[in-house]
PDB file of C-alpha atoms in Angstrom:
ATOM      1  CA  MET A  47     -20.192   3.450  -1.352  1.00 38.00           C
ATOM      2  CA  PRO A  48     -19.170   3.281   2.340  1.00 41.00           C
ATOM      3  CA  ALA A  49     -20.819   5.570   4.837  1.00 42.00           C
ATOM      4  CA  PHE A  50     -18.670   8.598   5.589  1.00 42.00           C
ATOM      5  CA  ARG A  51     -18.080   9.965   9.042  1.00 51.00           C
ATOM      6  CA  SER A  52     -19.049  13.609   9.442  1.00 51.00           C
ATOM      7  CA  ASP A  53     -17.684  14.234  12.928  1.00 54.00           C
ATOM      8  CA  GLY A  54     -14.261  15.621  13.763  1.00 57.00           C
ATOM      9  CA  THR A  55     -14.491  18.738  11.597  1.00 60.00           C
ATOM     10  CA  PRO A  56     -13.702  21.303  14.347  1.00 59.00           C
ATOM     11  CA  ASP A  57     -10.739  19.288  15.684  1.00 66.00           C
ATOM     12  CA  LEU A  58      -9.405  18.782  12.170  1.00 64.00           C
ATOM     13  CA  ALA A  59      -9.496  22.494  11.410  1.00 64.00           C
ATOM     14  CA  ALA A  60      -7.781  23.237  14.717  1.00 64.00           C
ATOM     15  CA  SER A  61      -4.907  20.933  13.736  1.00 65.00           C
ATOM     16  CA  LEU A  62      -3.952  23.305  10.932  1.00 64.00           C
ATOM     17  CA  ALA A  63      -2.006  26.523  11.348  1.00 59.00           C
ATOM     18  CA  ALA A  64      -1.871  29.708   9.313  1.00 61.00           C
ATOM     19  CA  LEU A  65       0.476  29.699   6.333  1.00 57.00           C
ATOM     20  CA  PRO A  66       2.754  32.557   5.271  1.00 60.00           C
ATOM     21  CA  ALA A  67       1.341  35.176   2.935  1.00 54.00           C
ATOM     22  CA  ARG A  68       1.358  34.335  -0.818  1.00 52.00           C
ATOM     23  CA  THR A  69       1.699  30.594  -0.045  1.00 57.00           C
ATOM     24  CA  PRO A  70       1.482  28.610  -3.286  1.00 70.00           C
ATOM     25  CA  VAL A  71      -1.188  26.010  -3.847  1.00 80.00           C
ATOM     26  CA  SER A  72       1.436  23.241  -3.573  1.00 79.00           C
ATOM     27  CA  GLU A  73       2.208  24.279   0.020  1.00 83.00           C
ATOM     28  CA  VAL A  74      -1.480  24.193   0.924  1.00 85.00           C
ATOM     29  CA  ALA A  75      -1.708  20.691  -0.564  1.00 83.00           C
ATOM     30  CA  ARG A  76       1.436  19.605   1.299  1.00 81.00           C
ATOM     31  CA  ARG A  77       0.113  20.875   4.639  1.00 85.00           C
ATOM     32  CA  LEU A  78      -3.171  19.045   4.117  1.00 85.00           C
ATOM     33  CA  LEU A  79      -1.397  15.873   3.004  1.00 79.00           C
ATOM     34  CA  ASP A  80       0.855  15.957   6.076  1.00 77.00           C
ATOM     35  CA  LEU A  81      -2.242  16.069   8.246  1.00 81.00           C
ATOM     36  CA  PHE A  82      -4.074  13.335   6.336  1.00 77.00           C
ATOM     37  CA  THR A  83      -1.129  10.902   6.509  1.00 69.00           C
ATOM     38  CA  SER A  84      -0.392  11.606  10.176  1.00 70.00           C
ATOM     39  CA  GLY A  85      -2.915   9.031  11.324  1.00 70.00           C
ATOM     40  CA  GLU A  86      -4.829  11.678  13.289  1.00 77.00           C
ATOM     41  CA  VAL A  87      -7.721  11.822  10.807  1.00 79.00           C
ATOM     42  CA  ALA A  88      -9.929   8.754  10.425  1.00 82.00           C
ATOM     43  CA  PRO A  89     -10.815   7.524   6.928  1.00 81.00           C
ATOM     44  CA  GLY A  90     -14.215   8.802   5.891  1.00 85.00           C
ATOM     45  CA  THR A  91     -13.955  11.991   7.941  1.00 89.00           C
ATOM     46  CA  ARG A  92     -15.666  14.955   6.328  1.00 91.00           C
ATOM     47  CA  LEU A  93     -13.259  17.856   5.946  1.00 90.00           C
ATOM     48  CA  PRO A  94     -14.106  21.397   7.016  1.00 91.00           C
ATOM     49  CA  PRO A  95     -15.681  23.623   4.340  1.00 91.00           C
ATOM     50  CA  GLU A  96     -13.344  25.482   2.001  1.00 89.00           C
ATOM     51  CA  ARG A  97     -14.034  28.789   3.723  1.00 90.00           C
ATOM     52  CA  GLN A  98     -13.087  27.345   7.121  1.00 92.00           C
ATOM     53  CA  LEU A  99      -9.880  25.796   5.786  1.00 90.00           C
ATOM     54  CA  ALA A 100      -9.015  29.043   4.029  1.00 89.00           C
ATOM     55  CA  ALA A 101      -9.595  31.056   7.215  1.00 89.00           C
ATOM     56  CA  THR A 102      -7.531  28.642   9.312  1.00 89.00           C
ATOM     57  CA  LEU A 103      -4.629  28.584   6.860  1.00 87.00           C
ATOM     58  CA  GLU A 104      -5.059  32.297   6.130  1.00 86.00           C
ATOM     59  CA  VAL A 105      -5.056  31.776   2.382  1.00 87.00           C
ATOM     60  CA  GLY A 106      -7.596  32.433  -0.334  1.00 87.00           C
ATOM     61  CA  ARG A 107     -10.401  29.984  -0.960  1.00 88.00           C
ATOM     62  CA  SER A 108      -9.152  29.486  -4.507  1.00 88.00           C
ATOM     63  CA  ALA A 109      -5.838  28.115  -3.179  1.00 87.00           C
ATOM     64  CA  VAL A 110      -7.696  25.640  -0.958  1.00 89.00           C
ATOM     65  CA  ARG A 111     -10.006  24.682  -3.825  1.00 88.00           C
ATOM     66  CA  GLU A 112      -7.072  24.011  -6.172  1.00 87.00           C
ATOM     67  CA  ALA A 113      -5.180  22.066  -3.500  1.00 86.00           C
ATOM     68  CA  LEU A 114      -8.186  19.843  -2.811  1.00 87.00           C
ATOM     69  CA  ALA A 115      -8.666  19.300  -6.543  1.00 85.00           C
ATOM     70  CA  ALA A 116      -5.054  18.110  -6.788  1.00 79.00           C
ATOM     71  CA  LEU A 117      -5.518  15.778  -3.810  1.00 80.00           C
ATOM     72  CA  GLU A 118      -8.663  14.392  -5.401  1.00 81.00           C
ATOM     73  CA  ILE A 119      -6.718  13.522  -8.555  1.00 71.00           C
ATOM     74  CA  LEU A 120      -4.176  11.693  -6.394  1.00 69.00           C
ATOM     75  CA  GLY A 121      -6.971   9.721  -4.752  1.00 72.00           C
ATOM     76  CA  ILE A 122      -6.484  11.293  -1.330  1.00 78.00           C
ATOM     77  CA  VAL A 123      -9.898  12.898  -0.928  1.00 85.00           C
ATOM     78  CA  ASP A 124     -13.337  12.337  -2.371  1.00 85.00           C
ATOM     79  CA  VAL A 125     -15.243  15.481  -3.350  1.00 84.00           C
ATOM     80  CA  ARG A 126     -18.990  14.865  -3.282  1.00 87.00           C
ATOM     81  CA  PRO A 127     -21.079  17.755  -4.653  1.00 83.00           C
ATOM     82  CA  GLY A 128     -23.715  18.850  -2.200  1.00 84.00           C
ATOM     83  CA  SER A 129     -22.197  16.794   0.601  1.00 88.00           C
ATOM     84  CA  GLY A 130     -18.596  17.841   1.156  1.00 88.00           C
ATOM     85  CA  THR A 131     -15.029  16.573   0.863  1.00 90.00           C
ATOM     86  CA  TYR A 132     -13.982  13.378   2.630  1.00 91.00           C
ATOM     87  CA  LEU A 133     -10.700  11.670   3.437  1.00 85.00           C
ATOM     88  CA  ARG A 134     -10.632   8.424   1.494  1.00 82.00           C
ATOM     89  CA  GLY A 135      -8.248   6.067   3.302  1.00 70.00           C
ATOM     90  CA  ALA A 136      -5.774   5.366   6.093  1.00 61.00           C
ATOM     91  CA  ALA A 137      -2.170   6.571   5.933  1.00 55.00           C
ATOM     92  CA  SER A 138      -0.894   3.189   4.713  1.00 54.00           C
ATOM     93  CA  GLU A 139      -3.394   3.391   1.842  1.00 57.00           C
ATOM     94  CA  LEU A 140      -2.834   7.056   1.003  1.00 54.00           C
ATOM     95  CA  LEU A 141       0.965   6.950   0.791  1.00 57.00           C
ATOM     96  CA  PRO A 142       1.109   4.346  -1.991  1.00 53.00           C
ATOM     97  CA  GLN A 143      -1.435   6.302  -4.035  1.00 52.00           C
ATOM     98  CA  THR A 144       0.589   9.499  -3.860  1.00 52.00           C
ATOM     99  CA  LEU A 145       4.034   7.950  -4.222  1.00 52.00           C
ATOM    100  CA  ARG A 146       2.935   5.754  -7.111  1.00 51.00           C
ATOM    101  CA  TRP A 147       2.852   8.868  -9.281  1.00 48.00           C
ATOM    102  CA  GLY A 148       6.610   9.126  -8.842  1.00 50.00           C
ATOM    103  CA  LEU A 149       7.029   5.592 -10.147  1.00 47.00           C
ATOM    104  CA  LEU A 150       4.852   6.349 -13.133  1.00 46.00           C
ATOM    105  CA  ILE A 151       7.036   9.342 -13.921  1.00 41.00           C
ATOM    106  CA  GLY A 152      10.393   7.633 -13.397  1.00 48.00           C
ATOM    107  CA  GLU A 153      11.795   4.257 -12.419  1.00 51.00           C
ATOM    108  CA  ARG A 154      14.895   5.352 -10.529  1.00 52.00           C
ATOM    109  CA  ASN A 155      13.625   4.120  -7.151  1.00 66.00           C
ATOM    110  CA  THR A 156      12.126   0.848  -8.306  1.00 72.00           C
ATOM    111  CA  HIS A 157      15.215  -1.269  -7.675  1.00 79.00           C
ATOM    112  CA  GLU A 158      15.526   0.120  -4.156  1.00 79.00           C
ATOM    113  CA  LEU A 159      11.856  -0.662  -3.500  1.00 80.00           C
ATOM    114  CA  ILE A 160      12.354  -4.225  -4.733  1.00 85.00           C
ATOM    115  CA  GLU A 161      15.306  -4.603  -2.358  1.00 88.00           C
ATOM    116  CA  LEU A 162      13.236  -3.180   0.498  1.00 87.00           C
ATOM    117  CA  ARG A 163      10.365  -5.541  -0.173  1.00 89.00           C
ATOM    118  CA  SER A 164      12.779  -8.481  -0.292  1.00 93.00           C
ATOM    119  CA  GLY A 165      14.236  -7.633   3.108  1.00 94.00           C
ATOM    120  CA  LEU A 166      10.796  -7.169   4.667  1.00 93.00           C
ATOM    121  CA  GLU A 167       9.390 -10.387   3.213  1.00 94.00           C
ATOM    122  CA  ILE A 168      12.403 -12.398   4.393  1.00 96.00           C
ATOM    123  CA  TYR A 169      11.999 -11.038   7.917  1.00 95.00           C
ATOM    124  CA  VAL A 170       8.265 -11.748   7.847  1.00 96.00           C
ATOM    125  CA  ALA A 171       8.932 -15.362   6.813  1.00 96.00           C
ATOM    126  CA  ARG A 172      11.340 -15.762   9.719  1.00 96.00           C
ATOM    127  CA  LEU A 173       8.823 -14.309  12.182  1.00 96.00           C
ATOM    128  CA  ALA A 174       6.028 -16.480  10.804  1.00 96.00           C
ATOM    129  CA  ALA A 175       8.114 -19.631  11.251  1.00 96.00           C
ATOM    130  CA  GLY A 176       8.626 -18.719  14.895  1.00 95.00           C
ATOM    131  CA  ALA A 177       4.943 -17.996  15.506  1.00 95.00           C
ATOM    132  CA  ASP A 178       2.440 -20.376  17.055  1.00 89.00           C
ATOM    133  CA  ASP A 179       0.391 -21.116  13.933  1.00 90.00           C
ATOM    134  CA  ASP A 180      -0.443 -24.392  12.172  1.00 89.00           C
ATOM    135  CA  GLY A 181       0.074 -22.889   8.714  1.00 88.00           C
ATOM    136  CA  ALA A 182      -3.351 -23.980   7.496  1.00 93.00           C
ATOM    137  CA  GLY A 183      -3.987 -20.589   5.899  1.00 94.00           C
ATOM    138  CA  LEU A 184      -0.701 -20.695   3.997  1.00 95.00           C
ATOM    139  CA  GLU A 185      -1.382 -24.196   2.736  1.00 95.00           C
ATOM    140  CA  ARG A 186      -4.875 -23.153   1.634  1.00 95.00           C
ATOM    141  CA  HIS A 187      -3.443 -20.342  -0.492  1.00 95.00           C
ATOM    142  CA  VAL A 188      -0.815 -22.683  -1.951  1.00 96.00           C
ATOM    143  CA  GLU A 189      -3.668 -24.963  -3.006  1.00 96.00           C
ATOM    144  CA  ARG A 190      -5.410 -21.970  -4.597  1.00 95.00           C
ATOM    145  CA  MET A 191      -2.246 -21.231  -6.541  1.00 95.00           C
ATOM    146  CA  ARG A 192      -1.988 -24.850  -7.651  1.00 95.00           C
ATOM    147  CA  GLY A 193      -5.608 -24.843  -8.775  1.00 95.00           C
ATOM    148  CA  SER A 194      -5.252 -21.656 -10.805  1.00 93.00           C
ATOM    149  CA  LEU A 195      -2.155 -22.436 -12.874  1.00 92.00           C
ATOM    150  CA  ALA A 196      -4.253 -22.118 -16.022  1.00 91.00           C
ATOM    151  CA  ASP A 197      -5.451 -18.638 -15.019  1.00 90.00           C
ATOM    152  CA  LEU A 198      -2.479 -16.367 -14.325  1.00 85.00           C
ATOM    153  CA  ALA A 199      -4.669 -13.520 -13.011  1.00 83.00           C
ATOM    154  CA  ALA A 200      -6.231 -15.835 -10.417  1.00 88.00           C
ATOM    155  CA  PHE A 201      -2.768 -17.253  -9.693  1.00 90.00           C
ATOM    156  CA  ALA A 202      -1.480 -13.744  -8.947  1.00 86.00           C
ATOM    157  CA  ARG A 203      -4.371 -13.102  -6.546  1.00 86.00           C
ATOM    158  CA  ALA A 204      -3.663 -16.337  -4.693  1.00 91.00           C
ATOM    159  CA  ASP A 205       0.041 -15.438  -4.596  1.00 91.00           C
ATOM    160  CA  LEU A 206      -0.740 -12.071  -2.977  1.00 86.00           C
ATOM    161  CA  ALA A 207      -3.142 -13.716  -0.530  1.00 90.00           C
ATOM    162  CA  PHE A 208      -0.334 -16.076   0.516  1.00 94.00           C
ATOM    163  CA  HIS A 209       1.918 -13.134   1.371  1.00 92.00           C
ATOM    164  CA  HIS A 210      -0.886 -11.380   3.247  1.00 89.00           C
ATOM    165  CA  GLU A 211      -1.468 -14.522   5.292  1.00 94.00           C
ATOM    166  CA  LEU A 212       2.250 -14.845   5.994  1.00 95.00           C
ATOM    167  CA  ALA A 213       2.320 -11.287   7.335  1.00 92.00           C
ATOM    168  CA  ARG A 214      -0.745 -12.015   9.479  1.00 92.00           C
ATOM    169  CA  VAL A 215       0.943 -15.072  10.958  1.00 95.00           C
ATOM    170  CA  ALA A 216       4.074 -13.013  11.666  1.00 94.00           C
ATOM    171  CA  GLY A 217       1.875 -10.844  13.888  1.00 91.00           C
ATOM    172  CA  ASN A 218       3.662  -7.504  13.435  1.00 87.00           C
ATOM    173  CA  ALA A 219       1.209  -4.750  12.492  1.00 82.00           C
ATOM    174  CA  MET A 220       3.962  -2.308  11.519  1.00 81.00           C
ATOM    175  CA  LEU A 221       5.464  -4.801   9.088  1.00 83.00           C
ATOM    176  CA  ILE A 222       2.050  -5.388   7.567  1.00 82.00           C
ATOM    177  CA  ASP A 223       1.634  -1.650   6.963  1.00 76.00           C
ATOM    178  CA  LEU A 224       5.134  -1.281   5.505  1.00 79.00           C
ATOM    179  CA  LEU A 225       4.619  -4.220   3.173  1.00 83.00           C
ATOM    180  CA  HIS A 226       1.272  -2.806   2.096  1.00 76.00           C
ATOM    181  CA  VAL A 227       2.986   0.435   1.122  1.00 72.00           C
ATOM    182  CA  VAL A 228       5.858  -1.220  -0.747  1.00 77.00           C
ATOM    183  CA  ARG A 229       3.669  -3.768  -2.550  1.00 76.00           C
ATOM    184  CA  SER A 230       1.268  -1.018  -3.609  1.00 68.00           C
ATOM    185  CA  LEU A 231       4.116   1.063  -4.990  1.00 66.00           C
ATOM    186  CA  LEU A 232       5.399  -1.915  -6.956  1.00 71.00           C
ATOM    187  CA  GLN A 233       1.933  -2.764  -8.268  1.00 63.00           C
ATOM    188  CA  VAL A 234       2.809  -0.633 -11.288  1.00 52.00           C
ATOM    189  CA  TYR A 235       5.098  -3.501 -12.350  1.00 56.00           C
ATOM    190  CA  ALA A 236       3.562  -6.456 -10.512  1.00 58.00           C
ATOM    191  CA  ASP A 237       1.123  -7.328 -13.290  1.00 53.00           C
ATOM    192  CA  ARG A 238       4.036  -8.742 -15.252  1.00 53.00           C
ATOM    193  CA  ALA A 239       5.370 -10.795 -12.322  1.00 61.00           C
ATOM    194  CA  VAL A 240       4.329 -14.126 -13.859  1.00 66.00           C
ATOM    195  CA  HIS A 241       4.296 -14.361 -17.647  1.00 70.00           C
ATOM    196  CA  ASP A 242       3.819 -18.021 -18.450  1.00 78.00           C
ATOM    197  CA  ASP A 243       3.172 -21.517 -17.136  1.00 84.00           C
ATOM    198  CA  GLU A 244       6.837 -22.215 -16.471  1.00 88.00           C
ATOM    199  CA  GLN A 245       7.197 -19.159 -14.258  1.00 88.00           C
ATOM    200  CA  ALA A 246       3.943 -20.004 -12.468  1.00 89.00           C
ATOM    201  CA  LEU A 247       5.184 -23.523 -11.696  1.00 93.00           C
ATOM    202  CA  ARG A 248       8.439 -22.134 -10.341  1.00 93.00           C
ATOM    203  CA  ALA A 249       6.611 -19.584  -8.189  1.00 93.00           C
ATOM    204  CA  LEU A 250       4.340 -22.339  -6.889  1.00 95.00           C
ATOM    205  CA  ALA A 251       7.335 -24.464  -5.887  1.00 96.00           C
ATOM    206  CA  GLU A 252       8.906 -21.481  -4.109  1.00 96.00           C
ATOM    207  CA  HIS A 253       5.725 -20.823  -2.122  1.00 97.00           C
ATOM    208  CA  GLU A 254       5.456 -24.501  -1.221  1.00 97.00           C
ATOM    209  CA  ALA A 255       8.995 -24.382   0.181  1.00 97.00           C
ATOM    210  CA  ILE A 256       8.169 -21.291   2.256  1.00 97.00           C
ATOM    211  CA  ALA A 257       4.995 -22.888   3.611  1.00 97.00           C
ATOM    212  CA  ARG A 258       6.804 -26.122   4.536  1.00 96.00           C
ATOM    213  CA  ALA A 259       9.470 -24.247   6.452  1.00 97.00           C
ATOM    214  CA  VAL A 260       6.914 -22.112   8.308  1.00 96.00           C
ATOM    215  CA  VAL A 261       4.817 -25.154   9.250  1.00 95.00           C
ATOM    216  CA  ALA A 262       7.985 -26.920  10.441  1.00 95.00           C
ATOM    217  CA  GLY A 263       8.911 -23.897  12.548  1.00 96.00           C
ATOM    218  CA  ASP A 264      12.307 -23.659  10.840  1.00 96.00           C
ATOM    219  CA  GLU A 265      13.087 -19.940  10.852  1.00 96.00           C
ATOM    220  CA  ASP A 266      16.350 -20.196   8.884  1.00 97.00           C
ATOM    221  CA  ALA A 267      14.773 -22.381   6.217  1.00 97.00           C
ATOM    222  CA  ALA A 268      11.792 -20.041   5.928  1.00 97.00           C
ATOM    223  CA  ALA A 269      14.059 -17.021   5.502  1.00 97.00           C
ATOM    224  CA  SER A 270      16.206 -18.851   2.926  1.00 97.00           C
ATOM    225  CA  ALA A 271      13.159 -20.021   0.961  1.00 97.00           C
ATOM    226  CA  MET A 272      11.757 -16.502   0.901  1.00 97.00           C
ATOM    227  CA  ALA A 273      15.119 -15.071  -0.171  1.00 96.00           C
ATOM    228  CA  ALA A 274      15.174 -17.473  -3.117  1.00 96.00           C
ATOM    229  CA  HIS A 275      11.618 -16.512  -4.038  1.00 95.00           C
ATOM    230  CA  MET A 276      12.343 -12.786  -3.790  1.00 93.00           C
ATOM    231  CA  ALA A 277      15.407 -13.173  -6.033  1.00 93.00           C
ATOM    232  CA  THR A 278      13.404 -14.734  -8.858  1.00 90.00           C
ATOM    233  CA  ALA A 279      10.461 -12.369  -8.320  1.00 86.00           C
ATOM    234  CA  ALA A 280      12.796  -9.364  -8.496  1.00 84.00           C
ATOM    235  CA  ARG A 281      14.152 -10.524 -11.858  1.00 82.00           C
ATOM    236  CA  ARG A 282      10.610 -10.842 -13.204  1.00 78.00           C
ATOM    237  CA  ILE A 283       9.272  -7.440 -12.138  1.00 72.00           C
ATOM    238  CA  ALA A 284      12.394  -5.260 -12.433  1.00 66.00           C
ATOM    239  CA  PRO A 285      11.912  -2.576 -15.118  1.00 57.00           C
TER     240      PRO A 285
END
């Protein structure tokens, strides 16, 4: 269990404003979630006590208690009896956890998310090819994929590590955060991304092509190789 920060409570409470009378619990939860995903509250920060939040928002303590309980279910906060309530993660980690519930309830946005991930990954591949990097990390993850063809779970982990390394090489922190959000949302379906040895071999070949283009510094080839990979990946994970 990581150590939680306990500072910042007064500033956090001051960031909230009073809510209209008879505000429903959902509005209390929304106001808190807006604050938690704003980036102004560090992960691990201890939240103000229920009575302080209730006084600041000018609502009953029961509304705050129910809102925090809902946020705990969503994985936003961690309620520790006898210690307090803590924010669990950064905005890029919290958003996927909350939005994933929408994917579990319905699949209407999944195709759009797949398209978004494809566009981001293609751009990342292009940026990585233009970066000053020897590609050693990418080649290492390709070797991990090759060595784990008999273990599809390990293959999937090496596959994800390859994409993380590609984003690191691209050197754009905002893209890394966006991809983290989109990949996390699609994790609901990602477990079925590679079903058998044939698909694993094809995915391996696609990653090899991406790595070659990045190492060669060929931005167009890297983007084209990633586009081909995203097309086959989309067909595998689409609901």
